[in-house]
Amino acid sequence: MGPSNSPERPDGAHRSRSALEGVATAMMDEHGRVTWWSRAAQDMLGWTAADMAGQLASRLLAEPGRAGRRSDGAARCRARLRQRSGQVVEVDLLIAEADGSAERLVLMLMPGGPDGTDQDRDVARALLAQDGIGVAQFDMGMGLVRTNAAMEALRPEDAEDDWLCRLTARDGGDASRAAFELVAATGKAVASLVYEVGPLGRVTALALSCFRVDDQFGTPVGIMVEVSRVTDAGSPRHADTYRQAFEIGESLDVVQVAEDLMAILVPALGDYATVDYPDDVLEGRDPAPGYPGQVASAPRRVAVRAADGDWPSRLIQVGEPIPRVAETPEIAAKSVGGVLAADAELSRRILGGDPALMRAFLPAGMHDSLGCPLYRGGRFFGYAAVYRTSTATPFDETDIKLMHDLCGRTATAIDNAFRFAREHQTAVVLQRSLLPPAATSSTAAETAGVYLPAGGAVSVGGDWFDAFDLSSLRVGLVVGDVVGHGLEAAATMARLRTAVQTLADLDLPPEELLTRLDDLVRRMQREASEPDSVGGSCLFAVYDPVSRVCQMASAGHPPPALITPEGDVGFVPVTPGPLLGVGDNPFDVMSVTLRPGSTLVMYTDGLLGRDVGRGSELLKTALAELSPAEGGLDSLGSSLLARIPHAEHPPDDITLLLARTDAVPEGSMATWEYPADPAAVQNARAHVNAQLEAWGLDELLFSTELIVSELVTNAIRYAGGGPVVLRLILDRVLVCEVSDPSSTQPRLRRALTTDEGGRGLFLVAQLTTRWGSRYTERGKTIWTEQPLTAF
């Protein structure tokens, strides 16, 4: 990699670059801007050195990384980076001090490595090549394998090879060997453990971080130890503080983020600390770019902390608005993002000498203070301050840098919370807009659906439910759960829900519908950049109110619960097939006869919790305690969720579909069977006319006679000699069905003026609101629906 591929760098940086040849590497300054970009980084992400020179490295983040470990000079995390093509790639980032300067060296390693090698071995090899970080590798027996030049420079004179294993912990804990052996045994990394070393120039202690190294087969082969210098009395404390800073942002609650910052500032930097937020942040609105000023931001105190635990009543309390202070040049740091260090005299001058303001802002006995705005992406999220009262020692440059870094991380955490809130809200709105009405009612069943998005830091998932009318008064019921969370899961859910409705409209049986749906999911996997993120489970059921039979099939979905009219509870023994997207496996259909008043409870696994067995028993117990006959299904669903402990803050989406079945009365049906004889058409017309007169539907005599004549004539003509069955069903509509043993589906076409036939189905379509044909075990059934009003 010649100079043409990177901006000019000092000689030390070029030495690091050649040592890291083949590893995607970058250098960034103290502001996070790229100062050097390797050819391997260009090959990985597509951005050239010219593209990245002077750019903020954070622009590459598709989403925030999750920290894994940190030392005084190094941090490791998993992150998703955006390539120049727009694709997102997941990498391991290792960020370390470079050549003792303020710059940082960034190593970007693909999980598993591009050649199939293990990522830990790549990290180990890259670290050993550094000359600014002390690194040593040990085998599983704590035998020294190799070190780099920086480690040798830290080695005391006449020290044995195992000197690193015999260091004494500064906090009085076990020797360093015990920590190394624990990492080797458990694989859990440790960071910033401070050990006494003795005089090494100005070095009196070392901060050690350690992680395990595996081979290409995942077998542990040793550990890697990183060492950084602790050169003054303040650094160990700050090293611990930086490590604690990773706790900031673990919650997506912006107030909790402020409290996390307070827990670090006191006692790390001072005796009192405060955080104020503008109304935009407190009310969940994303702040506009720039500093809006005190009046527009309307700040309010959200978190306080005192070293002795008691916050003085004279100071501004949590929840109170911040009094306005004149915008003077001394506090310009708030608008530009700098840190304001002020002693008692400057603080009084900033407050204009106003006794009331000084009493509200400044703790008694305050000697020095630091104030820093919370800025991220040019947006003002609030202001943090820390005060010293018990010591007159002023804040030094190290303290100011620590304050700036902590506030920067806090602002990032708040921004992440807003990003999550925006995506979560968008996904929830999309999810709810794609779901059907919560309650439906038909002859076959009354239904009620409930959708609860996951709580906490989990984005909305792809759970869904649906209930829709099918031919001949039947109803289709479906509950599904898509892999993953967020907008992609919601979009996948929308595609699957639409596909289910389309396939169900073809009157496919449940097992065939799931087979077709599985084909769709496999096609979606082939189109996806991450095939493993596409998939899910589904339970599809069809209930017929005439036969009172419910047929269902499952694609890896939990079985539904069934409540009888008497209140007995059990689970339908449906055999679950493979998850959607697995393919090459048939789905079994389960048939169960349901009495009127039975309640079918379909749900996603979020209702059961992490322990499916215990969750199933809890669900059964909760349903047994409820009386399905009392109240509607909405109240039944609410009462059920109230008995599920984790439903208040569900770790995963919860979707619930309740269906209370009904049946068509015997007197509302009439069935006739005819031989394949043209003379049967006249008998069919006579039977239909007599039945309609008995039901008082004289206004439908003419249209129904035409429909029956056409359908029965076609069935006799193409039935191949088998019997023809005619059935009328009276409900909110009049259903007319004609069944025959032929599998040939009718086709509607427009006849020419010279054609002698071909107009029968056209007339049927004009006389009905809906019509169609479905396959049966013995052939097909053509059905029509007519409203119970005069044409």
mmCIF file of N, CA, C and O in Angstrom, residues 115-187:
data_model
loop_
_atom_site.group_PDB
_atom_site.id
_atom_site.type_symbol
_atom_site.label_atom_id
_atom_site.label_comp_id
_atom_site.label_asym_id
_atom_site.label_seq_id
_atom_site.Cartn_x
_atom_site.Cartn_y
_atom_site.Cartn_z
ATOM 1 N N ASP A 115 -11.255 -15.267 5.052
ATOM 2 C CA ASP A 115 -10.771 -16.544 4.570
ATOM 3 C C ASP A 115 -11.209 -17.699 5.442
ATOM 4 O O ASP A 115 -10.667 -18.784 5.389
ATOM 5 N N GLY A 116 -12.201 -17.459 6.305
ATOM 6 C CA GLY A 116 -12.704 -18.503 7.161
ATOM 7 C C GLY A 116 -11.971 -18.622 8.468
ATOM 8 O O GLY A 116 -12.311 -19.432 9.306
ATOM 9 N N THR A 117 -10.917 -17.814 8.709
ATOM 10 C CA THR A 117 -10.202 -17.890 9.968
ATOM 11 C C THR A 117 -10.999 -17.210 11.051
ATOM 12 O O THR A 117 -11.902 -16.433 10.801
ATOM 13 N N ASP A 118 -10.620 -17.480 12.280
ATOM 14 C CA ASP A 118 -11.367 -16.949 13.409
ATOM 15 C C ASP A 118 -11.013 -15.489 13.649
ATOM 16 O O ASP A 118 -9.864 -15.073 13.518
ATOM 17 N N GLN A 119 -12.011 -14.711 14.032
ATOM 18 C CA GLN A 119 -11.797 -13.286 14.211
ATOM 19 C C GLN A 119 -10.824 -13.008 15.351
ATOM 20 O O GLN A 119 -10.020 -12.078 15.286
ATOM 21 N N ASP A 120 -10.834 -13.791 16.429
ATOM 22 C CA ASP A 120 -9.928 -13.542 17.531
ATOM 23 C C ASP A 120 -8.474 -13.738 17.117
ATOM 24 O O ASP A 120 -7.581 -13.030 17.565
ATOM 25 N N ARG A 121 -8.200 -14.715 16.252
ATOM 26 C CA ARG A 121 -6.838 -14.903 15.783
ATOM 27 C C ARG A 121 -6.407 -13.733 14.917
ATOM 28 O O ARG A 121 -5.244 -13.319 14.939
ATOM 29 N N ASP A 122 -7.313 -13.176 14.131
ATOM 30 C CA ASP A 122 -6.982 -11.996 13.336
ATOM 31 C C ASP A 122 -6.651 -10.815 14.243
ATOM 32 O O ASP A 122 -5.691 -10.072 13.999
ATOM 33 N N VAL A 123 -7.473 -10.629 15.290
ATOM 34 C CA VAL A 123 -7.209 -9.538 16.226
ATOM 35 C C VAL A 123 -5.855 -9.737 16.895
ATOM 36 O O VAL A 123 -5.058 -8.812 17.047
ATOM 37 N N ALA A 124 -5.595 -10.985 17.312
ATOM 38 C CA ALA A 124 -4.316 -11.273 17.975
ATOM 39 C C ALA A 124 -3.147 -10.947 17.064
ATOM 40 O O ALA A 124 -2.167 -10.312 17.480
ATOM 41 N N ARG A 125 -3.231 -11.384 15.817
ATOM 42 C CA ARG A 125 -2.132 -11.156 14.881
ATOM 43 C C ARG A 125 -1.940 -9.666 14.632
ATOM 44 O O ARG A 125 -0.807 -9.175 14.588
ATOM 45 N N ALA A 126 -3.019 -8.929 14.503
ATOM 46 C CA ALA A 126 -2.926 -7.495 14.245
ATOM 47 C C ALA A 126 -2.371 -6.757 15.458
ATOM 48 O O ALA A 126 -1.548 -5.845 15.335
ATOM 49 N N LEU A 127 -2.810 -7.147 16.650
ATOM 50 C CA LEU A 127 -2.333 -6.477 17.848
ATOM 51 C C LEU A 127 -0.843 -6.683 18.059
ATOM 52 O O LEU A 127 -0.118 -5.781 18.462
ATOM 53 N N LEU A 128 -0.393 -7.905 17.822
ATOM 54 C CA LEU A 128 1.023 -8.179 18.025
ATOM 55 C C LEU A 128 1.897 -7.340 17.114
ATOM 56 O O LEU A 128 3.089 -7.127 17.393
ATOM 57 N N ALA A 129 1.359 -6.870 16.002
ATOM 58 C CA ALA A 129 2.134 -6.062 15.069
ATOM 59 C C ALA A 129 2.249 -4.608 15.516
ATOM 60 O O ALA A 129 2.984 -3.843 14.909
ATOM 61 N N GLN A 130 1.534 -4.202 16.560
ATOM 62 C CA GLN A 130 1.549 -2.809 16.975
ATOM 63 C C GLN A 130 2.825 -2.480 17.739
ATOM 64 O O GLN A 130 3.393 -3.322 18.439
ATOM 65 N N ASP A 131 3.271 -1.223 17.617
ATOM 66 C CA ASP A 131 4.383 -0.780 18.432
ATOM 67 C C ASP A 131 3.953 0.284 19.426
ATOM 68 O O ASP A 131 4.773 0.889 20.091
ATOM 69 N N GLY A 132 2.668 0.537 19.554
ATOM 70 C CA GLY A 132 2.169 1.494 20.538
ATOM 71 C C GLY A 132 1.356 0.837 21.629
ATOM 72 O O GLY A 132 0.939 1.510 22.568
ATOM 73 N N ILE A 133 1.100 -0.478 21.527
ATOM 74 C CA ILE A 133 0.303 -1.199 22.514
ATOM 75 C C ILE A 133 1.089 -2.421 22.948
ATOM 76 O O ILE A 133 1.542 -3.208 22.102
ATOM 77 N N GLY A 134 1.252 -2.598 24.253
ATOM 78 C CA GLY A 134 1.916 -3.790 24.742
ATOM 79 C C GLY A 134 0.984 -4.987 24.652
ATOM 80 O O GLY A 134 -0.122 -4.952 25.183
ATOM 81 N N VAL A 135 1.426 -6.040 23.977
ATOM 82 C CA VAL A 135 0.589 -7.220 23.769
ATOM 83 C C VAL A 135 1.420 -8.463 24.040
ATOM 84 O O VAL A 135 2.580 -8.556 23.611
ATOM 85 N N ALA A 136 0.802 -9.415 24.753
ATOM 86 C CA ALA A 136 1.426 -10.712 24.994
ATOM 87 C C ALA A 136 0.395 -11.802 24.777
ATOM 88 O O ALA A 136 -0.784 -11.617 25.099
ATOM 89 N N GLN A 137 0.846 -12.926 24.215
ATOM 90 C CA GLN A 137 -0.027 -14.061 24.000
ATOM 91 C C GLN A 137 0.456 -15.231 24.852
ATOM 92 O O GLN A 137 1.645 -15.552 24.870
ATOM 93 N N PHE A 138 -0.500 -15.864 25.579
ATOM 94 C CA PHE A 138 -0.220 -17.010 26.413
ATOM 95 C C PHE A 138 -1.020 -18.201 25.910
ATOM 96 O O PHE A 138 -2.096 -18.040 25.320
ATOM 97 N N ASP A 139 -0.483 -19.411 26.179
ATOM 98 C CA ASP A 139 -1.258 -20.599 25.857
ATOM 99 C C ASP A 139 -2.217 -20.897 27.009
ATOM 100 O O ASP A 139 -2.265 -20.163 28.009
ATOM 101 N N MET A 140 -2.968 -21.993 26.916
ATOM 102 C CA MET A 140 -3.981 -22.294 27.925
ATOM 103 C C MET A 140 -3.350 -22.648 29.273
ATOM 104 O O MET A 140 -4.025 -22.601 30.302
ATOM 105 N N GLY A 141 -2.060 -23.017 29.286
ATOM 106 C CA GLY A 141 -1.365 -23.287 30.538
ATOM 107 C C GLY A 141 -0.641 -22.085 31.087
ATOM 108 O O GLY A 141 0.199 -22.208 31.990
ATOM 109 N N MET A 142 -0.919 -20.892 30.546
ATOM 110 C CA MET A 142 -0.304 -19.628 30.933
ATOM 111 C C MET A 142 1.180 -19.585 30.612
ATOM 112 O O MET A 142 1.957 -18.851 31.236
ATOM 113 N N GLY A 143 1.581 -20.373 29.616
ATOM 114 C CA GLY A 143 2.937 -20.267 29.118
ATOM 115 C C GLY A 143 3.034 -19.181 28.065
ATOM 116 O O GLY A 143 2.181 -19.073 27.184
ATOM 117 N N LEU A 144 4.088 -18.348 28.146
ATOM 118 C CA LEU A 144 4.223 -17.226 27.221
ATOM 119 C C LEU A 144 4.533 -17.736 25.824
ATOM 120 O O LEU A 144 5.479 -18.512 25.624
ATOM 121 N N VAL A 145 3.753 -17.302 24.846
ATOM 122 C CA VAL A 145 3.946 -17.714 23.458
ATOM 123 C C VAL A 145 4.757 -16.660 22.710
ATOM 124 O O VAL A 145 5.759 -16.970 22.063
ATOM 125 N N ARG A 146 4.355 -15.412 22.823
ATOM 126 C CA ARG A 146 5.063 -14.354 22.120
ATOM 127 C C ARG A 146 4.610 -13.008 22.660
ATOM 128 O O ARG A 146 3.538 -12.875 23.254
ATOM 129 N N THR A 147 5.420 -11.973 22.421
ATOM 130 C CA THR A 147 5.096 -10.605 22.802
ATOM 131 C C THR A 147 5.484 -9.691 21.656
ATOM 132 O O THR A 147 6.195 -10.107 20.729
ATOM 133 N N ASN A 148 5.061 -8.465 21.716
ATOM 134 C CA ASN A 148 5.506 -7.493 20.725
ATOM 135 C C ASN A 148 6.533 -6.552 21.343
ATOM 136 O O ASN A 148 6.836 -6.635 22.545
ATOM 137 N N ALA A 149 7.061 -5.653 20.531
ATOM 138 C CA ALA A 149 8.142 -4.775 20.992
ATOM 139 C C ALA A 149 7.687 -3.862 22.110
ATOM 140 O O ALA A 149 8.450 -3.574 23.047
ATOM 141 N N ALA A 150 6.432 -3.392 22.042
ATOM 142 C CA ALA A 150 5.931 -2.490 23.079
ATOM 143 C C ALA A 150 5.884 -3.190 24.431
ATOM 144 O O ALA A 150 6.154 -2.575 25.474
ATOM 145 N N MET A 151 5.533 -4.481 24.451
ATOM 146 C CA MET A 151 5.512 -5.223 25.705
ATOM 147 C C MET A 151 6.929 -5.411 26.250
ATOM 148 O O MET A 151 7.169 -5.316 27.455
ATOM 149 N N GLU A 152 7.853 -5.687 25.362
ATOM 150 C CA GLU A 152 9.234 -5.857 25.814
ATOM 151 C C GLU A 152 9.782 -4.571 26.424
ATOM 152 O O GLU A 152 10.587 -4.609 27.344
ATOM 153 N N ALA A 153 9.318 -3.431 25.902
ATOM 154 C CA ALA A 153 9.774 -2.160 26.458
ATOM 155 C C ALA A 153 9.237 -1.944 27.867
ATOM 156 O O ALA A 153 9.846 -1.229 28.670
ATOM 157 N N LEU A 154 8.101 -2.535 28.194
ATOM 158 C CA LEU A 154 7.512 -2.411 29.524
ATOM 159 C C LEU A 154 8.080 -3.433 30.505
ATOM 160 O O LEU A 154 7.872 -3.307 31.715
ATOM 161 N N ARG A 155 8.782 -4.409 30.027
ATOM 162 C CA ARG A 155 9.256 -5.506 30.875
ATOM 163 C C ARG A 155 10.365 -5.016 31.815
ATOM 164 O O ARG A 155 11.347 -4.426 31.375
ATOM 165 N N PRO A 156 10.218 -5.270 33.137
ATOM 166 C CA PRO A 156 11.265 -4.856 34.080
ATOM 167 C C PRO A 156 12.566 -5.614 33.808
ATOM 168 O O PRO A 156 12.565 -6.713 33.249
ATOM 169 N N GLU A 157 13.664 -5.000 34.215
ATOM 170 C CA GLU A 157 14.955 -5.644 34.032
ATOM 171 C C GLU A 157 15.021 -6.941 34.834
ATOM 172 O O GLU A 157 14.540 -7.021 35.959
ATOM 173 N N ASP A 158 15.626 -7.951 34.248
ATOM 174 C CA ASP A 158 15.827 -9.260 34.880
ATOM 175 C C ASP A 158 14.501 -9.957 35.220
ATOM 176 O O ASP A 158 14.478 -10.858 36.075
ATOM 177 N N ALA A 159 13.395 -9.546 34.594
ATOM 178 C CA ALA A 159 12.101 -10.180 34.882
ATOM 179 C C ALA A 159 12.006 -11.512 34.156
ATOM 180 O O ALA A 159 12.530 -11.685 33.049
ATOM 181 N N GLU A 160 11.332 -12.479 34.780
ATOM 182 C CA GLU A 160 11.094 -13.775 34.176
ATOM 183 C C GLU A 160 10.011 -13.669 33.111
ATOM 184 O O GLU A 160 9.277 -12.669 33.030
ATOM 185 N N ASP A 161 9.877 -14.734 32.312
ATOM 186 C CA ASP A 161 8.873 -14.712 31.249
ATOM 187 C C ASP A 161 7.444 -14.597 31.800
ATOM 188 O O ASP A 161 6.552 -14.095 31.119
ATOM 189 N N ASP A 162 7.245 -15.090 33.027
ATOM 190 C CA ASP A 162 5.892 -15.079 33.575
ATOM 191 C C ASP A 162 5.630 -13.861 34.467
ATOM 192 O O ASP A 162 4.741 -13.878 35.317
ATOM 193 N N TRP A 163 6.422 -12.778 34.283
ATOM 194 C CA TRP A 163 6.255 -11.613 35.158
ATOM 195 C C TRP A 163 4.859 -11.012 35.068
ATOM 196 O O TRP A 163 4.333 -10.496 36.068
ATOM 197 N N LEU A 164 4.228 -11.100 33.886
ATOM 198 C CA LEU A 164 2.870 -10.562 33.762
ATOM 199 C C LEU A 164 1.872 -11.342 34.611
ATOM 200 O O LEU A 164 0.845 -10.798 35.026
ATOM 201 N N CYS A 165 2.154 -12.612 34.851
ATOM 202 C CA CYS A 165 1.222 -13.440 35.619
ATOM 203 C C CYS A 165 1.369 -13.231 37.121
ATOM 204 O O CYS A 165 0.559 -13.750 37.895
ATOM 205 N N ARG A 166 2.412 -12.484 37.556
ATOM 206 C CA ARG A 166 2.671 -12.341 38.976
ATOM 207 C C ARG A 166 2.481 -10.919 39.467
ATOM 208 O O ARG A 166 2.951 -10.555 40.538
ATOM 209 N N LEU A 167 1.730 -10.117 38.702
ATOM 210 C CA LEU A 167 1.494 -8.736 39.115
ATOM 211 C C LEU A 167 0.491 -8.683 40.272
ATOM 212 O O LEU A 167 -0.409 -9.508 40.372
ATOM 213 N N THR A 168 0.643 -7.670 41.119
ATOM 214 C CA THR A 168 -0.222 -7.504 42.283
ATOM 215 C C THR A 168 -1.334 -6.514 41.968
ATOM 216 O O THR A 168 -1.071 -5.406 41.474
ATOM 217 N N ALA A 169 -2.556 -6.907 42.232
ATOM 218 C CA ALA A 169 -3.704 -6.043 41.947
ATOM 219 C C ALA A 169 -3.677 -4.821 42.848
ATOM 220 O O ALA A 169 -3.414 -4.926 44.056
ATOM 221 N N ARG A 170 -3.924 -3.655 42.270
ATOM 222 C CA ARG A 170 -3.902 -2.413 43.058
ATOM 223 C C ARG A 170 -5.012 -2.403 44.100
ATOM 224 O O ARG A 170 -4.853 -1.856 45.185
ATOM 225 N N ASP A 171 -6.166 -3.025 43.792
ATOM 226 C CA ASP A 171 -7.292 -3.006 44.732
ATOM 227 C C ASP A 171 -7.201 -4.106 45.783
ATOM 228 O O ASP A 171 -8.138 -4.343 46.539
ATOM 229 N N GLY A 172 -6.050 -4.820 45.814
ATOM 230 C CA GLY A 172 -5.880 -5.863 46.810
ATOM 231 C C GLY A 172 -6.455 -7.202 46.420
ATOM 232 O O GLY A 172 -6.464 -8.137 47.231
ATOM 233 N N GLY A 173 -6.902 -7.369 45.201
ATOM 234 C CA GLY A 173 -7.484 -8.628 44.752
ATOM 235 C C GLY A 173 -6.418 -9.647 44.389
ATOM 236 O O GLY A 173 -5.236 -9.517 44.743
ATOM 237 N N ASP A 174 -6.842 -10.678 43.657
ATOM 238 C CA ASP A 174 -5.935 -11.755 43.278
ATOM 239 C C ASP A 174 -4.866 -11.254 42.308
ATOM 240 O O ASP A 174 -5.005 -10.206 41.668
ATOM 241 N N ALA A 175 -3.809 -12.059 42.202
ATOM 242 C CA ALA A 175 -2.754 -11.753 41.252
ATOM 243 C C ALA A 175 -3.290 -11.873 39.828
ATOM 244 O O ALA A 175 -4.340 -12.464 39.572
ATOM 245 N N SER A 176 -2.546 -11.299 38.894
ATOM 246 C CA SER A 176 -3.010 -11.244 37.507
ATOM 247 C C SER A 176 -3.221 -12.638 36.918
ATOM 248 O O SER A 176 -4.094 -12.830 36.065
ATOM 249 N N ARG A 177 -2.448 -13.636 37.360
ATOM 250 C CA ARG A 177 -2.596 -14.985 36.803
ATOM 251 C C ARG A 177 -4.005 -15.512 37.015
ATOM 252 O O ARG A 177 -4.558 -16.184 36.134
ATOM 253 N N ALA A 178 -4.603 -15.225 38.174
ATOM 254 C CA ALA A 178 -5.966 -15.694 38.452
ATOM 255 C C ALA A 178 -6.955 -15.112 37.444
ATOM 256 O O ALA A 178 -7.864 -15.801 36.978
ATOM 257 N N ALA A 179 -6.779 -13.837 37.087
ATOM 258 C CA ALA A 179 -7.665 -13.211 36.099
ATOM 259 C C ALA A 179 -7.478 -13.850 34.730
ATOM 260 O O ALA A 179 -8.442 -14.099 34.008
ATOM 261 N N PHE A 180 -6.211 -14.132 34.368
ATOM 262 C CA PHE A 180 -5.946 -14.751 33.072
ATOM 263 C C PHE A 180 -6.576 -16.140 32.985
ATOM 264 O O PHE A 180 -7.172 -16.507 31.968
ATOM 265 N N GLU A 181 -6.421 -16.924 34.049
ATOM 266 C CA GLU A 181 -6.971 -18.278 34.046
ATOM 267 C C GLU A 181 -8.492 -18.255 33.973
ATOM 268 O O GLU A 181 -9.099 -19.127 33.339
ATOM 269 N N LEU A 182 -9.122 -17.264 34.605
ATOM 270 C CA LEU A 182 -10.580 -17.152 34.546
ATOM 271 C C LEU A 182 -11.042 -16.827 33.129
ATOM 272 O O LEU A 182 -12.024 -17.390 32.633
ATOM 273 N N VAL A 183 -10.318 -15.955 32.448
ATOM 274 C CA VAL A 183 -10.650 -15.634 31.052
ATOM 275 C C VAL A 183 -10.487 -16.862 30.175
ATOM 276 O O VAL A 183 -11.319 -17.164 29.318
ATOM 277 N N ALA A 184 -9.402 -17.622 30.388
ATOM 278 C CA ALA A 184 -9.167 -18.819 29.586
ATOM 279 C C ALA A 184 -10.253 -19.861 29.814
ATOM 280 O O ALA A 184 -10.671 -20.565 28.880
ATOM 281 N N ALA A 185 -10.750 -19.963 31.047
ATOM 282 C CA ALA A 185 -11.748 -20.981 31.369
ATOM 283 C C ALA A 185 -13.141 -20.601 30.904
ATOM 284 O O ALA A 185 -13.903 -21.444 30.436
ATOM 285 N N THR A 186 -13.497 -19.323 31.034
ATOM 286 C CA THR A 186 -14.876 -18.896 30.751
ATOM 287 C C THR A 186 -15.044 -18.223 29.401
ATOM 288 O O THR A 186 -16.149 -18.173 28.867
ATOM 289 N N GLY A 187 -13.948 -17.671 28.857
ATOM 290 C CA GLY A 187 -14.063 -16.923 27.600
ATOM 291 C C GLY A 187 -14.592 -15.522 27.787
ATOM 292 O O GLY A 187 -14.771 -14.794 26.817
#
